[in-house]
């Protein structure tokens, strides 16, 4: 299946987040960076990564010698029941989780720059493909990853979470772009710091992000005293994949659900890491956290969580009715049963994740309010009664109807319409309607217009986002901080491309004309260490000896290159 076919197979609301990989856009320098990173990562990780790592690279279409083609990856992933798409940098966390729930790996399109070869502040194709894909071949891990997506897309996020996402995306792009000014980066860092210093308790989404960080991104597997690496953040970092093994510098902690209490700083190396016993153990910890979430618990407490979040959330009735909006109020009885809910602003009313025709945000633009609970003298939820049964209780269209809830809430008005679906009463539409509480508070006045009552006896789930994601797109398809493209040195690119063509010959270069071209490249770019590393693969003495001397000299004169040149020289 090619890229376009996969995009067309996606739910429509996810398609705008997906880009198309134009393989020819990767330069010879990009390919050289990939080769260097993957060669040394695979060497470092051969004994320290989870045993399936190297096999997983091959079985998911990831070569050590060239940047993976998304279409070749998909040919391999299809055999495992997964797919992959490419995106531009960070995408909204809820969207990322939804892709994962659909068994789709999200692969960042960009390749890290040579200046960030050890660690990139922005998502890149090394991290997303070589970090995340290999362990898909482990069935237990693949099931954990999919379950994480299913749970993650239900998490309630706050407005602050969404602002933090935008701030992280902007900062990562600025840091990866060579043309960014120190002033711009400092300003973005200050903005992110101000958002992360929020004194409010972390949201469900924030806690789940921590669990994702300490498992999927920075997880270890085994025992505290005998572990292997499986986290994608470690697997894609030349520096941290080595440094994390220092038990005196990085504390190792057995993984429990308590990991969600530990925050993290994406700009710093991690002072502690968590060790899971197995991939099945990962799923157990995830399930333990999921049991605490509002989408599992429902009820008044969950509605209050949604109110405090101030973001778009969904409340699901036991009848299948769903109200999606910014919740502002929940009324409760003496034993904390939710008896009335209210939203403000655009609201969607749906049934089992499909917006009810005529009940979208345009119609409910000012908000929505409806009672919750049983009606007096009704032994079942009102949704379960047939039209004839309703008539037996004096509930018929075209007549004045009075509904007395056990909570004391009263709805009285002219019943204009009963919206039914799947043999259920879902919405009762009234005109000239008054809704009051037991104590006389007016919840709806006839002068306010038409009153739509959502039918249901309790709220069994509350979760982040909207019920019908196809009809109401909650997240912006593209950010205002699109990945910044920088100009390349065309002459330097030609030198890299020339050396790459020589590599394909798979034999040392001895032709004097070719050697002269290589000498010209070296003289023109005396600081270009990676070009020299690439030449080592094709050079014969005495050029090989010259390259080694120059790499040694570059490492001695530039401390930031010392580790890189040492790696290159040790492997030759």
Short mmCIF file of C-alpha atoms in Angstrom, two decimals, residues 11-266:
data_model
loop_
_atom_site.label_atom_id
_atom_site.label_comp_id
_atom_site.label_asym_id
_atom_site.label_seq_id
_atom_site.Cartn_x
_atom_site.Cartn_y
_atom_site.Cartn_z
CA UNK A 11 -10.31 8.60 9.46
CA UNK A 12 -10.87 11.91 7.72
CA UNK A 13 -10.02 14.07 10.74
CA UNK A 14 -6.54 12.50 10.98
CA UNK A 15 -5.55 13.04 7.35
CA UNK A 16 -4.56 16.73 7.68
CA UNK A 17 -1.83 15.79 10.16
CA UNK A 18 -0.12 13.43 7.71
CA UNK A 19 2.54 14.53 5.26
CA UNK A 20 4.03 12.76 2.26
CA UNK A 21 7.62 11.56 2.35
CA UNK A 22 9.51 12.80 -0.70
CA UNK A 23 12.54 10.60 -0.40
CA UNK A 24 14.61 12.70 -2.79
CA UNK A 25 14.39 15.61 -0.32
CA UNK A 26 16.86 13.83 1.96
CA UNK A 27 20.29 15.14 1.11
CA UNK A 28 23.58 13.26 0.98
CA UNK A 29 24.42 14.91 4.32
CA UNK A 30 21.17 13.59 5.82
CA UNK A 31 22.10 10.11 4.64
CA UNK A 32 25.60 10.45 6.09
CA UNK A 33 24.16 11.50 9.47
CA UNK A 34 21.80 8.51 9.41
CA UNK A 35 24.65 6.10 8.65
CA UNK A 36 26.86 7.49 11.38
CA UNK A 37 24.12 7.45 14.02
CA UNK A 38 22.76 4.03 13.15
CA UNK A 39 26.15 2.38 12.82
CA UNK A 40 27.28 3.50 16.25
CA UNK A 41 23.89 3.03 17.89
CA UNK A 42 23.67 -0.56 16.66
CA UNK A 43 27.20 -1.21 17.92
CA UNK A 44 26.47 0.32 21.32
CA UNK A 45 23.11 -1.37 21.68
CA UNK A 46 24.00 -4.85 20.44
CA UNK A 47 24.62 -5.97 24.05
CA UNK A 48 22.64 -3.38 26.01
CA UNK A 49 19.28 -3.17 24.19
CA UNK A 50 16.38 -5.60 24.55
CA UNK A 51 17.31 -8.74 22.54
CA UNK A 52 14.71 -8.09 19.84
CA UNK A 53 16.24 -4.71 18.88
CA UNK A 54 18.48 -5.65 15.96
CA UNK A 55 16.02 -8.21 14.59
CA UNK A 56 13.27 -5.63 14.99
CA UNK A 57 15.15 -3.10 12.88
CA UNK A 58 15.42 -5.53 9.98
CA UNK A 59 11.85 -6.82 10.24
CA UNK A 60 10.37 -3.30 10.22
CA UNK A 61 12.26 -2.15 7.12
CA UNK A 62 15.00 -0.11 8.78
CA UNK A 63 18.47 -0.29 7.26
CA UNK A 64 21.65 0.89 8.91
CA UNK A 65 22.91 2.32 5.62
CA UNK A 66 20.15 4.64 4.49
CA UNK A 67 17.15 6.59 5.76
CA UNK A 68 14.11 4.31 5.66
CA UNK A 69 11.45 4.70 3.01
CA UNK A 70 8.01 4.91 4.59
CA UNK A 71 6.60 2.67 1.86
CA UNK A 72 9.23 -0.01 2.49
CA UNK A 73 8.52 0.24 6.21
CA UNK A 74 4.82 -0.25 5.55
CA UNK A 75 5.46 -3.37 3.52
CA UNK A 76 7.20 -4.82 6.56
CA UNK A 77 4.80 -3.44 9.19
CA UNK A 78 1.79 -4.82 7.32
CA UNK A 79 3.01 -8.33 8.18
CA UNK A 80 2.80 -7.32 11.85
CA UNK A 81 -0.64 -5.72 11.57
CA UNK A 82 0.71 -2.17 11.84
CA UNK A 83 1.15 0.81 9.52
CA UNK A 84 3.20 4.02 9.55
CA UNK A 85 2.65 7.60 8.44
CA UNK A 86 4.95 10.60 8.36
CA UNK A 87 4.26 13.91 10.11
CA UNK A 88 5.99 17.26 10.51
CA UNK A 89 7.45 17.41 14.03
CA UNK A 90 5.28 17.31 17.15
CA UNK A 91 1.55 16.74 16.65
CA UNK A 92 -1.13 17.20 19.36
CA UNK A 93 -0.75 14.45 21.99
CA UNK A 94 -4.37 13.28 21.67
CA UNK A 95 -3.92 12.91 17.90
CA UNK A 96 -0.65 11.02 18.40
CA UNK A 97 -2.44 8.66 20.78
CA UNK A 98 -5.29 8.12 18.36
CA UNK A 99 -2.86 7.05 15.64
CA UNK A 100 -1.27 4.64 18.11
CA UNK A 101 -4.70 3.23 19.06
CA UNK A 102 -5.22 2.50 15.35
CA UNK A 103 -1.88 0.61 15.28
CA UNK A 104 -0.24 3.35 13.24
CA UNK A 105 3.30 4.51 14.01
CA UNK A 106 3.81 8.23 13.63
CA UNK A 107 7.19 8.93 12.00
CA UNK A 108 8.69 12.40 12.01
CA UNK A 109 9.65 13.41 8.49
CA UNK A 110 12.79 15.39 9.28
CA UNK A 111 16.34 14.11 9.73
CA UNK A 112 18.33 15.56 12.61
CA UNK A 113 21.09 17.96 11.67
CA UNK A 114 24.76 17.09 11.99
CA UNK A 115 24.96 19.65 14.83
CA UNK A 116 22.49 17.58 16.85
CA UNK A 117 23.82 14.17 15.97
CA UNK A 118 23.94 12.97 19.58
CA UNK A 119 20.49 14.22 20.54
CA UNK A 120 17.86 16.22 18.70
CA UNK A 121 15.44 18.58 20.47
CA UNK A 122 12.85 17.91 17.76
CA UNK A 123 11.28 14.60 16.69
CA UNK A 124 13.20 13.09 13.81
CA UNK A 125 13.13 9.99 11.68
CA UNK A 126 15.91 8.29 13.69
CA UNK A 127 13.94 8.54 16.93
CA UNK A 128 10.55 7.72 15.45
CA UNK A 129 11.57 4.83 13.20
CA UNK A 130 14.67 3.22 14.72
CA UNK A 131 13.51 4.05 18.25
CA UNK A 132 9.84 3.02 18.20
CA UNK A 133 9.45 0.50 15.39
CA UNK A 134 11.80 -2.40 16.37
CA UNK A 135 9.80 -3.59 19.36
CA UNK A 136 6.57 -3.84 17.40
CA UNK A 137 7.71 -7.38 16.59
CA UNK A 138 7.16 -8.25 20.27
CA UNK A 139 3.43 -9.02 20.51
CA UNK A 140 3.15 -8.04 24.17
CA UNK A 141 4.85 -4.70 23.53
CA UNK A 142 2.75 -4.02 20.42
CA UNK A 143 -0.44 -4.67 22.42
CA UNK A 144 0.81 -2.38 25.18
CA UNK A 145 1.51 0.37 22.68
CA UNK A 146 -1.94 0.09 21.13
CA UNK A 147 -3.61 0.03 24.54
CA UNK A 148 -1.64 3.11 25.54
CA UNK A 149 -3.08 4.88 22.51
CA UNK A 150 -6.62 3.83 23.41
CA UNK A 151 -6.19 5.10 26.96
CA UNK A 152 -4.25 8.20 25.98
CA UNK A 153 -6.83 9.51 23.54
CA UNK A 154 -9.39 9.52 26.38
CA UNK A 155 -7.24 11.50 28.84
CA UNK A 156 -8.54 14.88 29.97
CA UNK A 157 -6.11 17.69 29.15
CA UNK A 158 -6.24 21.23 30.48
CA UNK A 159 -5.91 24.42 28.49
CA UNK A 160 -2.45 24.74 30.03
CA UNK A 161 -1.51 21.33 28.57
CA UNK A 162 -2.44 22.53 25.10
CA UNK A 163 -0.44 25.74 25.54
CA UNK A 164 2.51 23.69 26.76
CA UNK A 165 2.35 21.48 23.68
CA UNK A 166 2.52 24.53 21.40
CA UNK A 167 5.43 25.93 23.44
CA UNK A 168 7.39 22.67 23.26
CA UNK A 169 6.81 22.39 19.53
CA UNK A 170 7.99 25.95 18.94
CA UNK A 171 11.10 25.57 21.11
CA UNK A 172 12.09 22.26 19.49
CA UNK A 173 11.87 23.81 16.03
CA UNK A 174 13.89 26.86 17.02
CA UNK A 175 16.61 24.70 18.59
CA UNK A 176 16.89 22.47 15.53
CA UNK A 177 17.08 25.39 13.09
CA UNK A 178 20.67 26.70 12.63
CA UNK A 179 19.32 30.15 11.75
CA UNK A 180 17.56 30.67 15.09
CA UNK A 181 18.87 33.50 17.24
CA UNK A 182 19.89 33.02 20.88
CA UNK A 183 17.31 35.64 21.77
CA UNK A 184 14.47 33.74 20.10
CA UNK A 185 15.48 30.46 21.77
CA UNK A 186 15.81 32.13 25.19
CA UNK A 187 12.37 33.70 24.81
CA UNK A 188 10.82 30.33 23.87
CA UNK A 189 12.56 28.64 26.81
CA UNK A 190 11.27 31.27 29.22
CA UNK A 191 7.76 30.84 27.88
CA UNK A 192 7.90 27.05 28.29
CA UNK A 193 9.33 27.36 31.79
CA UNK A 194 6.52 29.68 32.85
CA UNK A 195 3.98 27.13 31.60
CA UNK A 196 5.66 24.15 33.28
CA UNK A 197 5.89 25.99 36.61
CA UNK A 198 2.11 25.90 36.94
CA UNK A 199 1.29 25.13 40.58
CA UNK A 200 -1.98 23.37 39.71
CA UNK A 201 -2.08 19.56 40.03
CA UNK A 202 -1.12 17.78 36.79
CA UNK A 203 -3.99 16.70 34.56
CA UNK A 204 -4.79 13.14 33.51
CA UNK A 205 -3.10 13.84 30.20
CA UNK A 206 0.03 15.19 31.92
CA UNK A 207 0.26 12.17 34.24
CA UNK A 208 -0.20 9.79 31.33
CA UNK A 209 2.50 11.65 29.40
CA UNK A 210 4.85 10.99 32.32
CA UNK A 211 4.05 7.29 32.18
CA UNK A 212 4.69 7.34 28.44
CA UNK A 213 8.02 9.10 29.01
CA UNK A 214 9.25 6.63 31.65
CA UNK A 215 8.21 3.57 29.62
CA UNK A 216 7.85 4.06 25.86
CA UNK A 217 10.52 6.77 25.66
CA UNK A 218 12.99 6.06 28.49
CA UNK A 219 12.13 2.59 29.72
CA UNK A 220 14.42 -0.22 30.80
CA UNK A 221 13.38 -3.87 31.01
CA UNK A 222 14.60 -6.67 33.26
CA UNK A 223 15.74 -6.25 36.85
CA UNK A 224 17.21 -3.23 38.60
CA UNK A 225 20.57 -4.97 38.76
CA UNK A 226 20.33 -6.55 35.27
CA UNK A 227 18.42 -4.56 32.66
CA UNK A 228 18.23 -3.82 28.96
CA UNK A 229 17.15 -0.72 27.05
CA UNK A 230 13.84 -0.53 25.19
CA UNK A 231 12.80 3.15 25.42
CA UNK A 232 12.88 4.96 22.07
CA UNK A 233 14.49 8.08 23.54
CA UNK A 234 17.45 6.01 24.72
CA UNK A 235 17.63 3.87 21.60
CA UNK A 236 17.92 6.95 19.38
CA UNK A 237 20.51 8.85 21.43
CA UNK A 238 24.22 8.10 21.08
CA UNK A 239 24.91 9.89 24.36
CA UNK A 240 22.10 8.73 26.65
CA UNK A 241 22.13 5.13 25.44
CA UNK A 242 25.64 4.94 26.91
CA UNK A 243 25.30 7.28 29.89
CA UNK A 244 22.12 5.64 31.19
CA UNK A 245 24.19 2.53 31.98
CA UNK A 246 26.12 4.40 34.69
CA UNK A 247 24.27 3.24 37.81
CA UNK A 248 26.12 5.73 39.99
CA UNK A 249 24.82 8.66 37.94
CA UNK A 250 21.40 7.36 36.88
CA UNK A 251 19.28 5.75 39.57
CA UNK A 252 17.29 2.66 38.53
CA UNK A 253 13.82 2.23 40.07
CA UNK A 254 11.38 -0.70 39.70
CA UNK A 255 8.43 0.44 37.61
CA UNK A 256 5.11 0.94 39.38
CA UNK A 257 2.24 3.29 38.69
CA UNK A 258 3.99 5.71 41.07
CA UNK A 259 6.18 6.70 38.10
CA UNK A 260 3.45 9.22 37.19
CA UNK A 261 4.50 11.26 40.23
CA UNK A 262 7.91 11.91 38.68
CA UNK A 263 8.07 14.87 36.30
CA UNK A 264 10.78 15.19 33.66
CA UNK A 265 12.73 17.83 31.77
CA UNK A 266 13.08 17.17 28.04
#
